[in-house]
Short mmCIF file of C-alpha atoms in Angstrom, two decimals:
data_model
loop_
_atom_site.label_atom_id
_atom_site.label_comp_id
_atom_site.label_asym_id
_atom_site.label_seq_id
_atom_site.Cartn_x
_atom_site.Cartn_y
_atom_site.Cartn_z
CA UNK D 1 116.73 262.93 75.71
CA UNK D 2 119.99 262.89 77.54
CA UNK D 3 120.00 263.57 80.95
CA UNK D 4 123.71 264.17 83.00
CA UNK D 5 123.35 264.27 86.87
CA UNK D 6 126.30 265.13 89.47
CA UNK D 7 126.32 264.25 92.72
CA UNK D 8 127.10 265.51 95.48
CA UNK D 9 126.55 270.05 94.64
CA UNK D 10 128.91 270.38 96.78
CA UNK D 11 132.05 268.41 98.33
CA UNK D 12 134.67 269.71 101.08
CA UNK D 13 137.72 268.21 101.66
CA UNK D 14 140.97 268.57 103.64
CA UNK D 15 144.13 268.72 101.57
CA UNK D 16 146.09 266.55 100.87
CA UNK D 17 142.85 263.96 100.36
CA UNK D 18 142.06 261.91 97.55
CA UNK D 19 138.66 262.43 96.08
CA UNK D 20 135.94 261.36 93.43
CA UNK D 21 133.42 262.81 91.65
CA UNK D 22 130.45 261.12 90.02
CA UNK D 23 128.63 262.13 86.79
CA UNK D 24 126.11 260.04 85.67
CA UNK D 25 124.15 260.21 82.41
CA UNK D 26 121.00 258.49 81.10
CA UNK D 27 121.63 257.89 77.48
CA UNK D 28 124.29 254.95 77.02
CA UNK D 29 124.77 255.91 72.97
CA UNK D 30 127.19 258.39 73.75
CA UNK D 31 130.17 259.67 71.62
CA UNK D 32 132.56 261.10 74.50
CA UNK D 33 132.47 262.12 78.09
CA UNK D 34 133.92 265.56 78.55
CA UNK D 35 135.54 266.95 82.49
CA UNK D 36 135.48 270.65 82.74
CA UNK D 37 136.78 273.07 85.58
CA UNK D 38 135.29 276.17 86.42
CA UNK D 39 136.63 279.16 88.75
CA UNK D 40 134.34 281.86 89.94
CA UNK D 41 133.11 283.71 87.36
CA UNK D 42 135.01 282.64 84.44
CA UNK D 43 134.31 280.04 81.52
CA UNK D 44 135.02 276.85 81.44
CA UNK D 45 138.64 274.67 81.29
CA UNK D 46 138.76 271.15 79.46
CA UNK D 47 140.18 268.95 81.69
CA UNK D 48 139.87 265.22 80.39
CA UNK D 49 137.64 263.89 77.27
CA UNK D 50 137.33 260.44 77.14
CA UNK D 51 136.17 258.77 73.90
CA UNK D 52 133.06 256.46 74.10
CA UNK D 53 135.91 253.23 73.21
CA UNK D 54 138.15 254.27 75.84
CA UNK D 55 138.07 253.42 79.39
CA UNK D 56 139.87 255.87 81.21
CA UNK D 57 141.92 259.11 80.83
CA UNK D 58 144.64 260.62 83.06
CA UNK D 59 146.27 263.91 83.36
CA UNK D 60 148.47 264.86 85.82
CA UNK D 61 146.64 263.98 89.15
CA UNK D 62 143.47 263.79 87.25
CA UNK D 63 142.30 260.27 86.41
CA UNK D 64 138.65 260.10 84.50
CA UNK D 65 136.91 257.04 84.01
CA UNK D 66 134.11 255.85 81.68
CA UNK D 67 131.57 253.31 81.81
CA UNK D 68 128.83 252.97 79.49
CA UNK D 69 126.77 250.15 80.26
CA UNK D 70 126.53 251.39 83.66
CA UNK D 71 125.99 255.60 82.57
CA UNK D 72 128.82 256.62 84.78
CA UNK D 73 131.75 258.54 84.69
CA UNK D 74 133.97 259.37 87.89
CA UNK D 75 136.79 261.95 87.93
CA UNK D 76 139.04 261.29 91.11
CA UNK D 77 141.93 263.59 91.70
CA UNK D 78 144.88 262.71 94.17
CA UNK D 79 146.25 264.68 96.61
CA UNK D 80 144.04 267.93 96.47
CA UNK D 81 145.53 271.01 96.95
CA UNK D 82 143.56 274.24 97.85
CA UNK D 83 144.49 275.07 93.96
CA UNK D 84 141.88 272.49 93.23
CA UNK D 85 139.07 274.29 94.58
CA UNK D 86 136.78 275.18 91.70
CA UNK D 87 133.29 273.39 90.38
CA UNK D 88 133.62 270.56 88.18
CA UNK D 89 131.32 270.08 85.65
CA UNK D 90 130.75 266.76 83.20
CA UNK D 91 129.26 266.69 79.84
CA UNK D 92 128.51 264.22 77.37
CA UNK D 93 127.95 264.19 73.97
CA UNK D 94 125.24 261.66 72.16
CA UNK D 95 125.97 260.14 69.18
CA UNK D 96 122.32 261.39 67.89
CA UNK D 97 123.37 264.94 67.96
CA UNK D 98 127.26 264.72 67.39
CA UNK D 99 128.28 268.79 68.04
CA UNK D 100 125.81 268.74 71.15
CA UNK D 101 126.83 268.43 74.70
CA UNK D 102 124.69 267.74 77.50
CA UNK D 103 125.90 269.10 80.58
CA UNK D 104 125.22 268.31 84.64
CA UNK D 105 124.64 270.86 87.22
CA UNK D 106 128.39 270.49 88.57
CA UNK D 107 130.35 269.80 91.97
CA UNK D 108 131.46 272.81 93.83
CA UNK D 109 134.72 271.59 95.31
CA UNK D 110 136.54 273.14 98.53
CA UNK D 111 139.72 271.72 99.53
CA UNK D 112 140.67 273.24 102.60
CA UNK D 113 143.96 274.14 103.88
CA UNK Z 1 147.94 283.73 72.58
CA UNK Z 2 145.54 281.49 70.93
CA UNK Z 3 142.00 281.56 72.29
CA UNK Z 4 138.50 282.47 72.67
CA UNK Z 5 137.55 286.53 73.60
CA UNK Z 6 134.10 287.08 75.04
CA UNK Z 7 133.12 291.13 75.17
CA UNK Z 8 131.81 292.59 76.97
CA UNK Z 9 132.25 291.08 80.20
CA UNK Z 10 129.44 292.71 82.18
CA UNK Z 11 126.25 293.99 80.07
CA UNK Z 12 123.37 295.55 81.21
CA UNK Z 13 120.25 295.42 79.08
CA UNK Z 14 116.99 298.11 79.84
CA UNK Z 15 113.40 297.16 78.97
CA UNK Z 16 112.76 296.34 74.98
CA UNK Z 17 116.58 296.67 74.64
CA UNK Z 18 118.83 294.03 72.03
CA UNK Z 19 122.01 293.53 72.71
CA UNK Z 20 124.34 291.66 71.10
CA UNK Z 21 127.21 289.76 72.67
CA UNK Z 22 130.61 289.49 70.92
CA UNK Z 23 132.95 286.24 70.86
CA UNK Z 24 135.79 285.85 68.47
CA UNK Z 25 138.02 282.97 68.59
CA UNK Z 26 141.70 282.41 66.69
CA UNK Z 27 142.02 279.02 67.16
CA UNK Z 28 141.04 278.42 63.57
CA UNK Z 29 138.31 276.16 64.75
CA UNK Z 30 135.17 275.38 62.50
CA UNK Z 31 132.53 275.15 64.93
CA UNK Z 32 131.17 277.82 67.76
CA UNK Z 33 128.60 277.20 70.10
CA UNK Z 34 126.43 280.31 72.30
CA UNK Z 35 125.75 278.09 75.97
CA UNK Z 36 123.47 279.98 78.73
CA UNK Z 37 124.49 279.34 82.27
CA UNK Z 38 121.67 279.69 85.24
CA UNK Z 39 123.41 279.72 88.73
CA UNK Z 40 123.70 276.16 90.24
CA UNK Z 41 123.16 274.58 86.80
CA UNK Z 42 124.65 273.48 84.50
CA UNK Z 43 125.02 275.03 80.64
CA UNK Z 44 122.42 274.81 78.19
CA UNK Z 45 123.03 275.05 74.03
CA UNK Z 46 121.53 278.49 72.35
CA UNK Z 47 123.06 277.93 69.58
CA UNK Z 48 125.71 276.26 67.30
CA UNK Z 49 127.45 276.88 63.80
CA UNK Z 50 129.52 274.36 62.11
CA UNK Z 51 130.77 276.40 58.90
CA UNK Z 52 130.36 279.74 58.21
CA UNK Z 53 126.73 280.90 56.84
CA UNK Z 54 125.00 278.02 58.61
CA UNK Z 55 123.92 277.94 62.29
CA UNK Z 56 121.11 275.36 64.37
CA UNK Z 57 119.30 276.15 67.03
CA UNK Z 58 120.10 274.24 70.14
CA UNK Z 59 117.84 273.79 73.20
CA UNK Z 60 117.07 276.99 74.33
CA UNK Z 61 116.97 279.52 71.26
CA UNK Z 62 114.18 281.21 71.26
CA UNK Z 63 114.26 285.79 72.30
CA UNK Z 64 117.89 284.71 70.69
CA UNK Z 65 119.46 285.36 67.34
CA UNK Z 66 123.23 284.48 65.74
CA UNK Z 67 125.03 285.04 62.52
CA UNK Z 68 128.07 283.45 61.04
CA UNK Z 69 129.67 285.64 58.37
CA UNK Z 70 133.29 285.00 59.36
CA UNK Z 71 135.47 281.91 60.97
CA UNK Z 72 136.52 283.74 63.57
CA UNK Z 73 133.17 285.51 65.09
CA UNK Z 74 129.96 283.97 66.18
CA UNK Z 75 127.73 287.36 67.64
CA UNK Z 76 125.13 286.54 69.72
CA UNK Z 77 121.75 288.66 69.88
CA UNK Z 78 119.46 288.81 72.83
CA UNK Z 79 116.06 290.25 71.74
CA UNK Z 80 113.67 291.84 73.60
CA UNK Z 81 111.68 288.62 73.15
CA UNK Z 82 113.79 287.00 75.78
CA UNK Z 83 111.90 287.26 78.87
CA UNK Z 84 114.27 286.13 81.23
CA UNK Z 85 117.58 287.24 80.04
CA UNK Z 86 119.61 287.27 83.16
CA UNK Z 87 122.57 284.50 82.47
CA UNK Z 88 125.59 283.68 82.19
CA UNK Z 89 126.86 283.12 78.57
CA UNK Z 90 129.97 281.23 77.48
CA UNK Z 91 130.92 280.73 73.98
CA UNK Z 92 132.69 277.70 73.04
CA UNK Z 93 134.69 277.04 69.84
CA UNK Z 94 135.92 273.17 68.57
CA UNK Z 95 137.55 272.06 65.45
CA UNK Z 96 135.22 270.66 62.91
CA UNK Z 97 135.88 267.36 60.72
CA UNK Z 98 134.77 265.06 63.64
CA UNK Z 99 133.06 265.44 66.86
CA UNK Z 100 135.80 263.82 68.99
CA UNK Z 101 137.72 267.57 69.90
CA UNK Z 102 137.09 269.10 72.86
CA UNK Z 103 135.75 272.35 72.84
CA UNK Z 104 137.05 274.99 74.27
CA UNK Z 105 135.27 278.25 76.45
CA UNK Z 106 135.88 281.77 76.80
CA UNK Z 107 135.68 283.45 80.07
CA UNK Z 108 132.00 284.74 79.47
CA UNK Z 109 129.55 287.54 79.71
CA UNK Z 110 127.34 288.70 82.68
CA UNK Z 111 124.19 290.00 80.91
CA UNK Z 112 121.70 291.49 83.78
CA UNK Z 113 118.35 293.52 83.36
CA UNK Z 114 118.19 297.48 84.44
#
């Protein structure tokens, strides 16, 4: 069974700072890698989905990377801004169970002014 | 706008009580997916539909109960059989065909216990 981990919980940072976040999963048959955002209270915002032949995808100041021999993804974002401050949460989805994502616990993210 | 509604956003539910949890999306996607959120973890799948009139459970669906009778609406049911009921839900919506779309969230409902 799939199994996505994120580490750190929780990550402060001054602004202006580049950062990374790690995701790491446990099943290397995966389909795509999926970066979410998510304020206080509200649902979730797709950020990045990388495809299981891809090796990176970039947005903006958003850069996602994928490797699967290794079971990691990292999502590092350049010059944060306080607008950044949010939880990040990865999710991948296993190419046993094609509609199903497996998600981690998330990175709380503060990026101070 | 296109998008995903979730209503309501706060729900209360009393002892013995269903309640039922609306999302409607008009994004003309196939599939819609019911995820419960704990705090400090991550989401886990109640339930999914990929066409209308056909639904699978996902990790977590038992005390929980869906139907699928139109495109745009995927109602979610939390019987009295759930125990712990006290969640966050999202529901999620993705175009069908292949599973290499993103999916996409609405803002959520707060269900707590009286």
């Amino acid at each position: 069974k799939q199994e996505v981990t994120q580490i750190p919980a929780a990550l402060s940072v001054p602004e202006g700072e580049n950062l990374v976040l790690n995701c790491s999963f446990t099943d290397s048959a995966i389909y795509n890698l999926q970066w979410f955002r998510q304020d206080p209270g509200k649902g979730l915002t797709s950020l990045l989905l990388i495809q299981s032949s891809q090796r990176e995808q970039t947005s903006g100041r958003l850069n996602a990377s994928l490797d699967k021999s290794s079971g990691r993804s990292t999502l590092y974002i350049a010059a944060s801004q306080p607008g950044d401050s949010a939880t990040y949460l990865c999710a991948a989805r296993s190419s046993g169970s094609a509609r199903q994502l497996t998600f981690g616990s998330g990175t709380q993210l503060t990026v101070l002014p | 706008d296109g998008g995903i509604t979730q209503s309501p956003k706060y729900l209360f539910r009393k002892e013995g009580q269903n309640v039922t949890l609306s999302c409607e999306q008009n994004l003309n996607h196939d599939a819609m997916y019911w995820y419960r959120q704990d705090p400090g973890q991550g989401l886990r799948l109640i339930y999914y539909s990929q066409i209308v009139n056909d639904f699978q459970k996902g990790d977590i669906a038992e005390g929980y109960s869906v139907s699928r009778e139109k495109k745009e609406s995927f109602p979610l049911t939390v019987t009295s059989a759930q125990k712990n009921p006290t969640a966050f839900y999202l529901c999620a919506s993705s175009s069908g065909g292949t599973a290499n779309q993103p999916q996409h969230f609405g803002d959520g409902t707060r269900l707590s216990i009286l």
